[in-house]
mmCIF file of C-alpha atoms in Angstrom:
data_model
loop_
_atom_site.group_PDB
_atom_site.id
_atom_site.type_symbol
_atom_site.label_atom_id
_atom_site.label_comp_id
_atom_site.label_asym_id
_atom_site.label_seq_id
_atom_site.Cartn_x
_atom_site.Cartn_y
_atom_site.Cartn_z
ATOM 1 C CA UNK A 1 10.287 21.172 -9.827
ATOM 2 C CA UNK A 2 11.743 21.167 -6.202
ATOM 3 C CA UNK A 3 9.542 24.162 -5.096
ATOM 4 C CA UNK A 4 6.633 22.345 -6.805
ATOM 5 C CA UNK A 5 7.101 18.798 -4.765
ATOM 6 C CA UNK A 6 7.494 21.494 -1.910
ATOM 7 C CA UNK A 7 4.096 22.587 -2.481
ATOM 8 C CA UNK A 8 2.361 19.173 -3.143
ATOM 9 C CA UNK A 9 4.044 18.095 0.209
ATOM 10 C CA UNK A 10 2.423 20.799 1.703
ATOM 11 C CA UNK A 11 -1.150 20.100 0.012
ATOM 12 C CA UNK A 12 -0.556 16.387 1.123
ATOM 13 C CA UNK A 13 -0.546 17.561 5.093
ATOM 14 C CA UNK A 14 -3.205 19.392 4.823
ATOM 15 C CA UNK A 15 -6.946 17.995 6.113
ATOM 16 C CA UNK A 16 -7.145 14.779 7.995
ATOM 17 C CA UNK A 17 -5.950 12.037 5.516
ATOM 18 C CA UNK A 18 -2.376 12.326 6.223
ATOM 19 C CA UNK A 19 -2.735 11.264 10.061
ATOM 20 C CA UNK A 20 -6.284 9.395 9.573
ATOM 21 C CA UNK A 21 -5.154 6.597 7.251
ATOM 22 C CA UNK A 22 -2.128 5.803 8.787
ATOM 23 C CA UNK A 23 -3.984 5.606 12.016
ATOM 24 C CA UNK A 24 -6.851 3.543 10.711
ATOM 25 C CA UNK A 25 -4.372 1.012 9.400
ATOM 26 C CA UNK A 26 -2.428 0.726 12.580
ATOM 27 C CA UNK A 27 -5.732 0.104 14.028
ATOM 28 C CA UNK A 28 -6.804 -2.472 11.661
ATOM 29 C CA UNK A 29 -2.899 -4.257 11.917
ATOM 30 C CA UNK A 30 -3.134 -4.210 15.720
ATOM 31 C CA UNK A 31 -6.594 -6.157 15.499
ATOM 32 C CA UNK A 32 -5.211 -8.421 13.122
ATOM 33 C CA UNK A 33 -2.114 -8.705 15.636
ATOM 34 C CA UNK A 34 -4.375 -9.293 18.778
ATOM 35 C CA UNK A 35 -6.155 -12.472 16.499
ATOM 36 C CA UNK A 36 -2.562 -13.940 16.140
ATOM 37 C CA UNK A 37 -1.246 -13.659 19.915
ATOM 38 C CA UNK A 38 -4.498 -14.029 21.353
ATOM 39 C CA UNK A 39 -4.680 -17.612 19.340
ATOM 40 C CA UNK A 40 -1.203 -18.341 20.190
ATOM 41 C CA UNK A 41 -1.355 -20.887 22.675
ATOM 42 C CA UNK A 42 -3.718 -22.628 20.423
ATOM 43 C CA UNK A 43 -1.417 -22.554 17.352
ATOM 44 C CA UNK A 44 1.494 -23.556 19.576
ATOM 45 C CA UNK A 45 -0.198 -26.838 20.887
ATOM 46 C CA UNK A 46 -1.224 -27.601 17.591
ATOM 47 C CA UNK A 47 2.061 -27.561 16.613
ATOM 48 C CA UNK A 48 3.232 -24.274 15.721
ATOM 49 C CA UNK A 49 5.985 -22.315 17.405
ATOM 50 C CA UNK A 50 6.661 -18.993 19.074
ATOM 51 C CA UNK A 51 8.764 -17.662 16.086
ATOM 52 C CA UNK A 52 5.927 -18.777 13.616
ATOM 53 C CA UNK A 53 3.221 -16.937 15.660
ATOM 54 C CA UNK A 54 5.767 -13.908 15.675
ATOM 55 C CA UNK A 55 6.357 -14.225 11.865
ATOM 56 C CA UNK A 56 2.689 -14.157 11.614
ATOM 57 C CA UNK A 57 2.399 -10.843 13.670
ATOM 58 C CA UNK A 58 5.285 -9.393 11.521
ATOM 59 C CA UNK A 59 3.174 -10.579 8.401
ATOM 60 C CA UNK A 60 0.062 -8.878 9.561
ATOM 61 C CA UNK A 61 1.507 -5.446 9.284
ATOM 62 C CA UNK A 62 1.228 -5.623 5.664
ATOM 63 C CA UNK A 63 -2.191 -4.693 5.553
ATOM 64 C CA UNK A 64 -0.973 -1.144 5.677
ATOM 65 C CA UNK A 65 -0.163 -0.863 2.201
ATOM 66 C CA UNK A 66 -3.977 -0.536 1.120
ATOM 67 C CA UNK A 67 -4.186 2.657 3.467
ATOM 68 C CA UNK A 68 -1.070 3.941 1.552
ATOM 69 C CA UNK A 69 -2.759 3.264 -1.754
ATOM 70 C CA UNK A 70 -5.746 5.394 -0.844
ATOM 71 C CA UNK A 71 -3.594 8.095 0.416
ATOM 72 C CA UNK A 72 -1.759 8.138 -2.545
ATOM 73 C CA UNK A 73 -5.209 8.151 -4.611
ATOM 74 C CA UNK A 74 -6.816 10.680 -2.273
ATOM 75 C CA UNK A 75 -3.551 12.708 -2.544
ATOM 76 C CA UNK A 76 -4.540 13.283 -6.604
ATOM 77 C CA UNK A 77 -8.137 12.826 -6.711
ATOM 78 C CA UNK A 78 -8.727 15.543 -4.340
ATOM 79 C CA UNK A 79 -7.604 18.382 -6.541
ATOM 80 C CA UNK A 80 -10.680 17.154 -8.967
ATOM 81 C CA UNK A 81 -13.132 16.811 -6.101
ATOM 82 C CA UNK A 82 -12.042 20.145 -4.783
ATOM 83 C CA UNK A 83 -11.798 21.841 -8.935
ATOM 84 C CA UNK A 84 -8.266 23.504 -8.433
ATOM 85 C CA UNK A 85 -6.803 20.838 -10.757
ATOM 86 C CA UNK A 86 -6.623 23.348 -13.496
ATOM 87 C CA UNK A 87 -5.380 25.651 -11.142
ATOM 88 C CA UNK A 88 -2.742 23.225 -9.736
ATOM 89 C CA UNK A 89 -1.351 22.541 -13.554
ATOM 90 C CA UNK A 90 -1.295 26.152 -14.408
ATOM 91 C CA UNK A 91 0.776 26.806 -11.448
ATOM 92 C CA UNK A 92 2.993 23.847 -12.046
ATOM 93 C CA UNK A 93 3.640 24.913 -15.405
ATOM 94 C CA UNK A 94 2.788 21.706 -16.776
ATOM 95 C CA UNK A 95 0.381 18.903 -16.181
ATOM 96 C CA UNK A 96 3.642 16.304 -17.167
ATOM 97 C CA UNK A 97 5.302 18.392 -13.808
ATOM 98 C CA UNK A 98 2.060 17.959 -11.624
ATOM 99 C CA UNK A 99 1.926 14.310 -12.457
ATOM 100 C CA UNK A 100 5.335 13.743 -11.485
ATOM 101 C CA UNK A 101 5.062 15.961 -8.421
ATOM 102 C CA UNK A 102 2.169 14.217 -7.395
ATOM 103 C CA UNK A 103 4.071 10.672 -7.917
ATOM 104 C CA UNK A 104 6.698 11.620 -6.189
ATOM 105 C CA UNK A 105 4.797 13.102 -3.125
ATOM 106 C CA UNK A 106 2.759 9.958 -3.097
ATOM 107 C CA UNK A 107 6.095 7.649 -3.446
ATOM 108 C CA UNK A 108 7.516 9.900 -0.261
ATOM 109 C CA UNK A 109 4.246 9.345 1.711
ATOM 110 C CA UNK A 110 4.012 5.509 1.003
ATOM 111 C CA UNK A 111 8.003 5.319 2.398
ATOM 112 C CA UNK A 112 6.726 6.977 5.421
ATOM 113 C CA UNK A 113 3.399 4.462 6.007
ATOM 114 C CA UNK A 114 6.038 1.777 5.472
ATOM 115 C CA UNK A 115 8.141 3.094 8.150
ATOM 116 C CA UNK A 116 5.410 3.181 10.131
ATOM 117 C CA UNK A 117 4.408 -0.368 9.494
ATOM 118 C CA UNK A 118 7.587 -2.019 10.037
ATOM 119 C CA UNK A 119 8.232 -0.189 13.409
ATOM 120 C CA UNK A 120 5.020 -0.802 14.667
ATOM 121 C CA UNK A 121 5.124 -4.188 13.354
ATOM 122 C CA UNK A 122 8.726 -4.799 15.299
ATOM 123 C CA UNK A 123 7.219 -3.667 18.272
ATOM 124 C CA UNK A 124 4.381 -5.984 17.945
ATOM 125 C CA UNK A 125 6.701 -9.026 17.320
ATOM 126 C CA UNK A 126 8.331 -8.292 20.827
ATOM 127 C CA UNK A 127 5.420 -7.288 22.882
ATOM 128 C CA UNK A 128 2.268 -8.342 21.793
ATOM 129 C CA UNK A 129 3.130 -12.124 22.581
ATOM 130 C CA UNK A 130 3.533 -10.903 26.421
ATOM 131 C CA UNK A 131 0.336 -10.644 28.175
ATOM 132 C CA UNK A 132 -0.491 -13.480 26.799
ATOM 133 C CA UNK A 133 2.251 -15.451 28.571
ATOM 134 C CA UNK A 134 4.038 -16.474 25.286
ATOM 135 C CA UNK A 135 7.459 -16.257 24.702
ATOM 136 C CA UNK A 136 8.625 -13.494 22.175
ATOM 137 C CA UNK A 137 10.575 -14.687 19.049
ATOM 138 C CA UNK A 138 11.954 -13.284 16.087
ATOM 139 C CA UNK A 139 14.870 -14.182 13.797
ATOM 140 C CA UNK A 140 16.207 -13.235 10.009
ATOM 141 C CA UNK A 141 13.045 -14.106 8.292
ATOM 142 C CA UNK A 142 11.358 -12.123 10.432
ATOM 143 C CA UNK A 143 13.243 -9.293 9.711
ATOM 144 C CA UNK A 144 12.813 -9.929 5.634
ATOM 145 C CA UNK A 145 8.951 -9.740 6.379
ATOM 146 C CA UNK A 146 9.076 -6.300 7.907
ATOM 147 C CA UNK A 147 11.614 -4.892 5.053
ATOM 148 C CA UNK A 148 8.907 -6.329 2.475
ATOM 149 C CA UNK A 149 5.803 -4.854 4.586
ATOM 150 C CA UNK A 150 8.071 -1.749 4.195
ATOM 151 C CA UNK A 151 8.443 -1.900 0.171
ATOM 152 C CA UNK A 152 4.956 -3.168 -0.519
ATOM 153 C CA UNK A 153 3.495 0.236 1.309
ATOM 154 C CA UNK A 154 6.421 2.204 -0.439
ATOM 155 C CA UNK A 155 5.086 0.698 -4.201
ATOM 156 C CA UNK A 156 1.376 0.712 -3.044
ATOM 157 C CA UNK A 157 1.379 4.408 -2.719
ATOM 158 C CA UNK A 158 2.065 5.608 -6.437
ATOM 159 C CA UNK A 159 -0.159 2.875 -7.451
ATOM 160 C CA UNK A 160 -2.734 4.480 -5.329
ATOM 161 C CA UNK A 161 -1.401 7.819 -7.091
ATOM 162 C CA UNK A 162 -1.774 6.526 -10.511
ATOM 163 C CA UNK A 163 -5.288 4.854 -10.427
ATOM 164 C CA UNK A 164 -6.357 8.702 -9.140
ATOM 165 C CA UNK A 165 -4.846 9.762 -12.205
ATOM 166 C CA UNK A 166 -7.077 7.147 -14.285
ATOM 167 C CA UNK A 167 -10.155 7.111 -12.381
ATOM 168 C CA UNK A 168 -10.226 11.064 -11.381
ATOM 169 C CA UNK A 169 -13.285 10.551 -9.404
ATOM 170 C CA UNK A 170 -11.868 10.004 -5.566
ATOM 171 C CA UNK A 171 -14.604 8.081 -4.642
ATOM 172 C CA UNK A 172 -14.309 5.613 -7.558
ATOM 173 C CA UNK A 173 -10.672 5.589 -7.184
ATOM 174 C CA UNK A 174 -11.055 4.305 -3.591
ATOM 175 C CA UNK A 175 -13.386 1.927 -4.460
ATOM 176 C CA UNK A 176 -11.450 0.181 -6.908
ATOM 177 C CA UNK A 177 -8.497 -0.250 -4.560
ATOM 178 C CA UNK A 178 -10.274 -1.565 -1.873
ATOM 179 C CA UNK A 179 -12.235 -3.779 -4.177
ATOM 180 C CA UNK A 180 -9.125 -5.228 -6.102
ATOM 181 C CA UNK A 181 -7.297 -5.627 -2.965
ATOM 182 C CA UNK A 182 -9.892 -7.137 -0.774
ATOM 183 C CA UNK A 183 -12.243 -8.553 -3.075
ATOM 184 C CA UNK A 184 -11.295 -9.069 -6.478
ATOM 185 C CA UNK A 185 -7.648 -10.183 -6.684
ATOM 186 C CA UNK A 186 -8.274 -12.537 -3.198
ATOM 187 C CA UNK A 187 -11.214 -13.976 -5.145
ATOM 188 C CA UNK A 188 -9.228 -14.644 -8.140
ATOM 189 C CA UNK A 189 -6.238 -16.383 -6.334
ATOM 190 C CA UNK A 190 -8.791 -18.943 -5.143
ATOM 191 C CA UNK A 191 -10.394 -19.583 -8.501
ATOM 192 C CA UNK A 192 -7.424 -19.594 -10.531
ATOM 193 C CA UNK A 193 -4.053 -19.308 -8.586
ATOM 194 C CA UNK A 194 -1.926 -20.132 -11.548
ATOM 195 C CA UNK A 195 -2.940 -16.812 -12.899
ATOM 196 C CA UNK A 196 -3.768 -14.304 -10.264
ATOM 197 C CA UNK A 197 -0.300 -14.807 -8.931
ATOM 198 C CA UNK A 198 0.467 -12.044 -11.453
ATOM 199 C CA UNK A 199 -2.081 -9.492 -10.045
ATOM 200 C CA UNK A 200 0.019 -6.592 -8.198
ATOM 201 C CA UNK A 201 -1.514 -7.202 -4.948
ATOM 202 C CA UNK A 202 -0.898 -11.365 -4.875
ATOM 203 C CA UNK A 203 2.584 -10.508 -6.520
ATOM 204 C CA UNK A 204 2.864 -8.065 -3.293
ATOM 205 C CA UNK A 205 2.343 -11.520 -0.994
ATOM 206 C CA UNK A 206 5.633 -12.361 -2.107
ATOM 207 C CA UNK A 207 7.521 -9.348 -1.363
ATOM 208 C CA UNK A 208 6.198 -9.712 2.607
ATOM 209 C CA UNK A 209 7.092 -13.603 2.334
ATOM 210 C CA UNK A 210 3.495 -14.966 2.647
ATOM 211 C CA UNK A 211 3.729 -18.681 2.977
ATOM 212 C CA UNK A 212 0.511 -19.332 0.801
ATOM 213 C CA UNK A 213 1.055 -21.621 -2.136
ATOM 214 C CA UNK A 214 1.181 -20.709 -5.712
ATOM 215 C CA UNK A 215 3.301 -17.240 -5.320
ATOM 216 C CA UNK A 216 6.184 -16.053 -7.470
ATOM 217 C CA UNK A 217 9.543 -15.838 -6.592
ATOM 218 C CA UNK A 218 10.810 -12.803 -4.670
ATOM 219 C CA UNK A 219 12.487 -11.442 -8.589
ATOM 220 C CA UNK A 220 9.616 -12.518 -10.272
ATOM 221 C CA UNK A 221 7.377 -10.594 -7.935
ATOM 222 C CA UNK A 222 9.372 -7.200 -7.993
ATOM 223 C CA UNK A 223 9.326 -7.412 -12.127
ATOM 224 C CA UNK A 224 5.590 -8.269 -11.816
ATOM 225 C CA UNK A 225 4.835 -5.188 -9.826
ATOM 226 C CA UNK A 226 7.166 -3.345 -11.998
ATOM 227 C CA UNK A 227 5.263 -4.341 -15.047
ATOM 228 C CA UNK A 228 1.534 -2.965 -13.485
ATOM 229 C CA UNK A 229 3.354 0.345 -11.970
ATOM 230 C CA UNK A 230 4.641 1.100 -15.807
ATOM 231 C CA UNK A 231 1.468 0.286 -17.424
ATOM 232 C CA UNK A 232 -0.514 2.357 -15.367
ATOM 233 C CA UNK A 233 2.307 5.421 -15.205
ATOM 234 C CA UNK A 234 1.780 5.392 -19.131
ATOM 235 C CA UNK A 235 -1.963 5.138 -19.000
ATOM 236 C CA UNK A 236 -2.014 7.865 -16.363
ATOM 237 C CA UNK A 237 0.104 10.072 -18.236
ATOM 238 C CA UNK A 238 -1.431 9.549 -21.538
ATOM 239 C CA UNK A 239 -4.983 10.834 -20.136
ATOM 240 C CA UNK A 240 -3.644 13.579 -18.228
ATOM 241 C CA UNK A 241 -1.826 14.945 -21.218
ATOM 242 C CA UNK A 242 -4.849 14.565 -23.417
ATOM 243 C CA UNK A 243 -8.246 14.628 -21.585
ATOM 244 C CA UNK A 244 -9.845 17.755 -20.071
ATOM 245 C CA UNK A 245 -8.658 18.030 -16.220
ATOM 246 C CA UNK A 246 -11.391 20.731 -15.175
#
């Protein structure tokens, strides 16, 4: 299994996805950071604080979890796209072993995305406000937000990989993740917040300590995320074992 995971890791580092996706995520997060710090003076004049602006900046790095999920989906589906899935399963020894190896590599990649997001988020908290004449401020809550960002990225990547196993088509899997994260779940949160808080991406809002109302407590949020991952794991593993993978 160790050699199989090493082989899948080499696959994950082949091509442009391993650097293009975190770069794109960092760019999106930096744009959001710019929005918070450029409007920081007005926000403080309206009653906010430098500490609250810093926490918003830290929270803006949660967007990296979408790119981590996309990476997980791409890592699985590009074997289907290139027609090499059958060969990969034969070399792995079984479909289940390949399923587990790709999931392990996706989870490790998610942790790497999380470390990048947390590190750049911390730098943004301290350096972002300075060009706008604002005081950089952080506290324990800021640190917990960055820990939550790391956790969300680590959990999102295997979620993306499982969606990849279920959907199998690369464009379809990526579109599903983007649609759920940016359109469906936020839309349902506006319409039926008391129900949508049990959706995976909305539950992640509790993990990175969003300040929106109607969110789950942290233990319940982790329980809901675990339930979604478990359901996707069962569905993905069943489909991998029973469907033609050619």
